[in-house]
Short mmCIF file of C-alpha atoms in Angstrom, two decimals:
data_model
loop_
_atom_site.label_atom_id
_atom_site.label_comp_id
_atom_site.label_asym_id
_atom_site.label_seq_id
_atom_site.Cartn_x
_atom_site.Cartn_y
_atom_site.Cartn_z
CA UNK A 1 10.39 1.66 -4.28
CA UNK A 2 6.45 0.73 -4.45
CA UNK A 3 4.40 -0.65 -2.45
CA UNK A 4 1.48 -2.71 -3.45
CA UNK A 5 -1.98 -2.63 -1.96
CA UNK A 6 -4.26 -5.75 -0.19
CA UNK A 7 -4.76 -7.60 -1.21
CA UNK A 8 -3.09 -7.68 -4.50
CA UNK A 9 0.19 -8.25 -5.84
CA UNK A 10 3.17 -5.84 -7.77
CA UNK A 11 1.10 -6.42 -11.04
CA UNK A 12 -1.07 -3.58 -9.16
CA UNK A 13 2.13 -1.12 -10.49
CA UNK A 14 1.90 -2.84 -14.17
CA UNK A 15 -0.19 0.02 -15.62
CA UNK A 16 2.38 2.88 -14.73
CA UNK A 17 5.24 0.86 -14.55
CA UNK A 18 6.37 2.08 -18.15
CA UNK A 19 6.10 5.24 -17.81
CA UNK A 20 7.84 5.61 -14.23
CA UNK A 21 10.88 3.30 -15.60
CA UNK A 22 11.47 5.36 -18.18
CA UNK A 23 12.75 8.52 -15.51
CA UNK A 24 13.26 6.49 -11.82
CA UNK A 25 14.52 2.90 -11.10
CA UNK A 26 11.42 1.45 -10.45
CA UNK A 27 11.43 -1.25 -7.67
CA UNK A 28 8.03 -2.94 -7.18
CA UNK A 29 8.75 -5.88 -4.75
CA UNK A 30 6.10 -8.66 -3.84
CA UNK A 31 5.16 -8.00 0.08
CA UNK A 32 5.70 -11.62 2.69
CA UNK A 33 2.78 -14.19 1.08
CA UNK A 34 1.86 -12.01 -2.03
CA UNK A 35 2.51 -12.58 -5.37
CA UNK A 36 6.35 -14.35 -5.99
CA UNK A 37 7.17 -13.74 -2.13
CA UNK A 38 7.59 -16.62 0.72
CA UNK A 39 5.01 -16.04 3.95
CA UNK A 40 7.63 -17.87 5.88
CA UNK A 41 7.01 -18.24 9.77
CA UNK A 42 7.25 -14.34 11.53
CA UNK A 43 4.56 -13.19 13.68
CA UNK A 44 2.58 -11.06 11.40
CA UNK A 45 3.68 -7.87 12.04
CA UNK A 46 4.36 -4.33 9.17
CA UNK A 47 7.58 -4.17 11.22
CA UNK A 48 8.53 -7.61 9.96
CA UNK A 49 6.99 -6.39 6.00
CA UNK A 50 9.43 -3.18 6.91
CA UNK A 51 12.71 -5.27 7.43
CA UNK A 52 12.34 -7.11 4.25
CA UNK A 53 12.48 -4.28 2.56
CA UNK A 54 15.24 -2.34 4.01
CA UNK A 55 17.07 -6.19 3.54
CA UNK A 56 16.49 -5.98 -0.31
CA UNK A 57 18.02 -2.26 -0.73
CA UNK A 58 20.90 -3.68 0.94
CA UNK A 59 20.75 -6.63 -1.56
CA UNK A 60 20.49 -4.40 -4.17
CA UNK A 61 23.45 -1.95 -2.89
CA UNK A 62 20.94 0.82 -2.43
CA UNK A 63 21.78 3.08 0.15
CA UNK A 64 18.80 5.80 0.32
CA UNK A 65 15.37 5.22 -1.74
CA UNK A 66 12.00 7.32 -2.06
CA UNK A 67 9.54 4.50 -0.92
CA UNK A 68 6.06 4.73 -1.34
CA UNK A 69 2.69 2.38 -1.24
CA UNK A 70 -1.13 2.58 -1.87
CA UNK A 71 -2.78 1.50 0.95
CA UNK A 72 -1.29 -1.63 3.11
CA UNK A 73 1.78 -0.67 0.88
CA UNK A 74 1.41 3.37 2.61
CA UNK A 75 1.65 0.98 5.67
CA UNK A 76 4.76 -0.19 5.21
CA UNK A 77 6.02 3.06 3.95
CA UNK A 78 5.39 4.20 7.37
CA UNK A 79 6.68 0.81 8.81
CA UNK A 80 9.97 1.50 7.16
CA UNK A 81 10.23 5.54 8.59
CA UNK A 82 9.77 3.97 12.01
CA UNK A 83 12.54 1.27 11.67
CA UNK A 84 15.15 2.67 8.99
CA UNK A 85 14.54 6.50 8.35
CA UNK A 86 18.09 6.84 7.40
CA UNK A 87 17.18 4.39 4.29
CA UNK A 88 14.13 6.90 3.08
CA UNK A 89 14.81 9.79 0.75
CA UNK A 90 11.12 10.76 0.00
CA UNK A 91 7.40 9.88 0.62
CA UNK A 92 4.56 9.02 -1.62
CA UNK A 93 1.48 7.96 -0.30
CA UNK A 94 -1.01 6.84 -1.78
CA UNK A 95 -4.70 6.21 -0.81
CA UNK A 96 -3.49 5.18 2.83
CA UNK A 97 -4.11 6.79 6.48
CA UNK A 98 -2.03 7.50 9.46
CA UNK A 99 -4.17 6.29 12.20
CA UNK A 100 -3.93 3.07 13.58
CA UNK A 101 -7.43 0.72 13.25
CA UNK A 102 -10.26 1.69 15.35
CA UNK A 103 -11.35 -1.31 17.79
CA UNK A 104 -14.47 -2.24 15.17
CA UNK A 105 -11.72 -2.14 12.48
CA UNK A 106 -9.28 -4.29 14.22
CA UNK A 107 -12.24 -6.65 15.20
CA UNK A 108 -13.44 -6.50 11.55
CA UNK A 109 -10.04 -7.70 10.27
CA UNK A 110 -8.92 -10.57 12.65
CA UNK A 111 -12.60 -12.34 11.42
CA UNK A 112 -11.60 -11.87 8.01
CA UNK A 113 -8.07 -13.25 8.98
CA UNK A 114 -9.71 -16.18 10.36
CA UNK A 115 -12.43 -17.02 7.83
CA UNK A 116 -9.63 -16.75 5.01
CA UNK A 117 -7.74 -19.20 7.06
CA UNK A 118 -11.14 -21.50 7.25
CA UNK A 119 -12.43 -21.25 3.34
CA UNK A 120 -9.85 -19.65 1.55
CA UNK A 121 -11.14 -15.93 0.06
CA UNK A 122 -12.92 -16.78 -3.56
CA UNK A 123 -15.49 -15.52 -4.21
CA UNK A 124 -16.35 -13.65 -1.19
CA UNK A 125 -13.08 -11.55 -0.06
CA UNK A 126 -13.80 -9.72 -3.94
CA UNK A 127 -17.28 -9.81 -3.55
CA UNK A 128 -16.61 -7.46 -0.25
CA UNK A 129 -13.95 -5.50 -1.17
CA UNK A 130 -14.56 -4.69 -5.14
CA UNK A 131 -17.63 -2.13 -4.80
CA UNK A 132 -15.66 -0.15 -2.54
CA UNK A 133 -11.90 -0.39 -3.92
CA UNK A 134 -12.79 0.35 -6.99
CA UNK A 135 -14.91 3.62 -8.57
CA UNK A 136 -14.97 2.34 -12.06
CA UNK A 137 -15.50 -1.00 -12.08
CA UNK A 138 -14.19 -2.02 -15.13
CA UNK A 139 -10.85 -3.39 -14.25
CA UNK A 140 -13.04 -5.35 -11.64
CA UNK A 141 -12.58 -8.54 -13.21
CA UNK A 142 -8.28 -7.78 -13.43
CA UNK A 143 -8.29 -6.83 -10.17
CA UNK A 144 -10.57 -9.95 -8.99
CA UNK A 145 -8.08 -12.24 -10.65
CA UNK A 146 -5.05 -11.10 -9.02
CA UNK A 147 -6.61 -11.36 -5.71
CA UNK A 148 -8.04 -14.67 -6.05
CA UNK A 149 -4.53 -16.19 -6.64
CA UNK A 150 -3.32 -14.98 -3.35
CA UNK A 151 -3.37 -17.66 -0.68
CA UNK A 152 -5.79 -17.47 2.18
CA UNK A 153 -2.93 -17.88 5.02
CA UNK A 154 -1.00 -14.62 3.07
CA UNK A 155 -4.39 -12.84 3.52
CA UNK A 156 -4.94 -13.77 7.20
CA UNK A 157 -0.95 -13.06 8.13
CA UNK A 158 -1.86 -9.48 6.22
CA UNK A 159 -4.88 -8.25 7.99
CA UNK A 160 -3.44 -9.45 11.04
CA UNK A 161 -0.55 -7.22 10.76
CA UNK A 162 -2.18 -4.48 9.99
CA UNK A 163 -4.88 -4.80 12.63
CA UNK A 164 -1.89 -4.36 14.90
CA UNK A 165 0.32 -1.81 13.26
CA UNK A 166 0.91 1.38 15.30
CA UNK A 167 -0.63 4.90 14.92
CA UNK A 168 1.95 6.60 12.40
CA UNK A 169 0.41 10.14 13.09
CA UNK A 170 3.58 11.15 15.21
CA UNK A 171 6.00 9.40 13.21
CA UNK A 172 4.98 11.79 10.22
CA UNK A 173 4.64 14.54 11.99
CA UNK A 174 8.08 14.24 12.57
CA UNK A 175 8.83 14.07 8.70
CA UNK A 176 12.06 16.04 7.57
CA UNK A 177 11.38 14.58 3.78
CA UNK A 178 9.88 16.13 0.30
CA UNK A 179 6.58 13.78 0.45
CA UNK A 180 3.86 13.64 -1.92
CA UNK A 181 -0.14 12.36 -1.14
CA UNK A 182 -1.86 11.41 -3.90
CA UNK A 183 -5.60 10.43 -3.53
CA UNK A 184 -8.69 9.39 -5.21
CA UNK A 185 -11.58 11.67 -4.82
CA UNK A 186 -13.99 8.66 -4.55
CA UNK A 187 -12.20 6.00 -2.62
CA UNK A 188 -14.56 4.17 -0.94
CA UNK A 189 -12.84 2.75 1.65
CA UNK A 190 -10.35 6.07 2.43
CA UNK A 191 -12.23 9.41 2.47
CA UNK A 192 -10.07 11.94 0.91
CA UNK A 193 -10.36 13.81 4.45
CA UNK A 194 -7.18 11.50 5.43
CA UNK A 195 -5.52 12.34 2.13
CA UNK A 196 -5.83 16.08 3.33
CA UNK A 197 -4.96 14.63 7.11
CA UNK A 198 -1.74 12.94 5.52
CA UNK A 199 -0.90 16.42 3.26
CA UNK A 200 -0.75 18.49 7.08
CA UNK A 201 1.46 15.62 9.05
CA UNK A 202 4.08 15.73 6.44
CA UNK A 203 3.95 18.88 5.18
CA UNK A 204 3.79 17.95 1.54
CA UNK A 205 1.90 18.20 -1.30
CA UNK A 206 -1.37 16.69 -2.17
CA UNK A 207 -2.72 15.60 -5.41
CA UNK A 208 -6.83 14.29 -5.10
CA UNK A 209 -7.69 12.32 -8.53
CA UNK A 210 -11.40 13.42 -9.75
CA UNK A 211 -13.39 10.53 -10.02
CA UNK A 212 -10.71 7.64 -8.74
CA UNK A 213 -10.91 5.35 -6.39
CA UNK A 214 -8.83 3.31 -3.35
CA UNK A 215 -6.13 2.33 -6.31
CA UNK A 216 -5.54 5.49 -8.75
CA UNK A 217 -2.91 3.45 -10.52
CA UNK A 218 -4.63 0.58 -12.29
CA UNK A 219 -8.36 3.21 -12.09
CA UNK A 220 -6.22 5.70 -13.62
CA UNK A 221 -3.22 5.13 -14.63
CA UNK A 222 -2.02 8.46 -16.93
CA UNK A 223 -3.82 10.45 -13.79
CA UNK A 224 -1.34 8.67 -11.46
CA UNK A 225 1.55 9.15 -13.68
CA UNK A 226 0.87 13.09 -14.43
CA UNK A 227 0.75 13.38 -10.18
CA UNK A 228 3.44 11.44 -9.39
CA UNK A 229 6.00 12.11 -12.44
CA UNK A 230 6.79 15.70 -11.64
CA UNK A 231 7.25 15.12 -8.33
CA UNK A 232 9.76 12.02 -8.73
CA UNK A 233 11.66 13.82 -11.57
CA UNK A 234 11.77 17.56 -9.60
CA UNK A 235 14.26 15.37 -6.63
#
């Protein structure tokens, strides 16, 4: 079960999809107010993210699942430890952090929560982010598409969550689960210094990607797929 970045959609997973199908059932869900999936009227909150999750493996008569996310989707992955760890059967993270936002982080997302709210986020939400989610920026224009057609009030709900999401260094440390951290080696937004961080809190392995950025699987995809295939298929 992946978990798709911000602020894109599960055509993030599209790239490695294939591959991954062909040994795991592959479940790539929409997260609240991306892609296919409702906002509806919750408090913006991972927790809430979390619980719709853990409501669709019991729609889908799935008692245990290894979850996993790149970036906000790491979030969640940590969301769903905290509220259902009996549900979780392994960890991947990828290009995400343990540490809840600094104050200048938080700050930094609740104005871009409002202005999406005020103007909606073309151009300028892309314009910001691009240069540092991605190292090679030719799937810029893909990935500049598929976060255009998000709405602004998904974006705003988003960052606000995450602005308030808990420090998850405790809950990991606390990890009795095989986990994997895979991370790009130029992510401009996540130094691979929290990869490592990640790799120590849960005991597990860690996989950087030369010359990949915040999203290894649409930078990289056979990269992300030669990390994470062993892994999945060695459970």
């Amino acid at each position: 079960m992946l978990f798709h970045a911000f602020p894109l959609d599960s055509r993030m997973w599209d790239g490695v999809r294939a591959e991954l199908s062909a040994h795991v059932h592959l479940i790539t869900p929409d997260q609240r107010g991306f892609g296919r999936a409702p906002l509806g009227s919750a408090e913006p909150s991972l927790e809430v993210v979390a619980a719709d999750m853990v409501a669709l493996l019991d729609t889908l008569g799935i008692e245990r699942a290894v979850v996993g996310g790149c970036s906000m989707g790491g979030y969640v992955a940590m969301a769903m430890l905290r509220a259902a760890p009996e549900r979780v059967a392994g960890l991947l993270l990828v290009d995400t952090k343990a540490p809840a936002d600094t104050p200048e982080a938080r700050t930094n997302r609740l104005a871009v929560a409002d202005r999406a709210e005020r103007e909606g986020i073309a151009p300028w939400l892309a314009d910001t982010m691009l240069p540092n989610l991605l190292a090679d920026q030719s799937a810029a224009g893909l990935v500049r598409g598929w976060m255009e057609e998000q709405p602004g009030e998904s974006v705003a709900w988003a960052q606000r969550a995450m602005a308030a999401r808990p420090d998850s260094v405790e809950t990991l440390r606390a990890l009795d689960l095989n986990a994997l951290v895979v991370h790009g080696e130029a992510d401009g937004l996540m130094p691979a210094a929290l990869g490592e961080q990640l790799a120590e809190l849960t005991a597990g392995e860690l996989v950087v990607l030369p010359g990949v950025g915040h999203l290894p699987p649409i930078e990289s995809p056979k990269a992300f797929t030669a990390a994470v295939l062993p892994w999945l298929t060695a459970r």
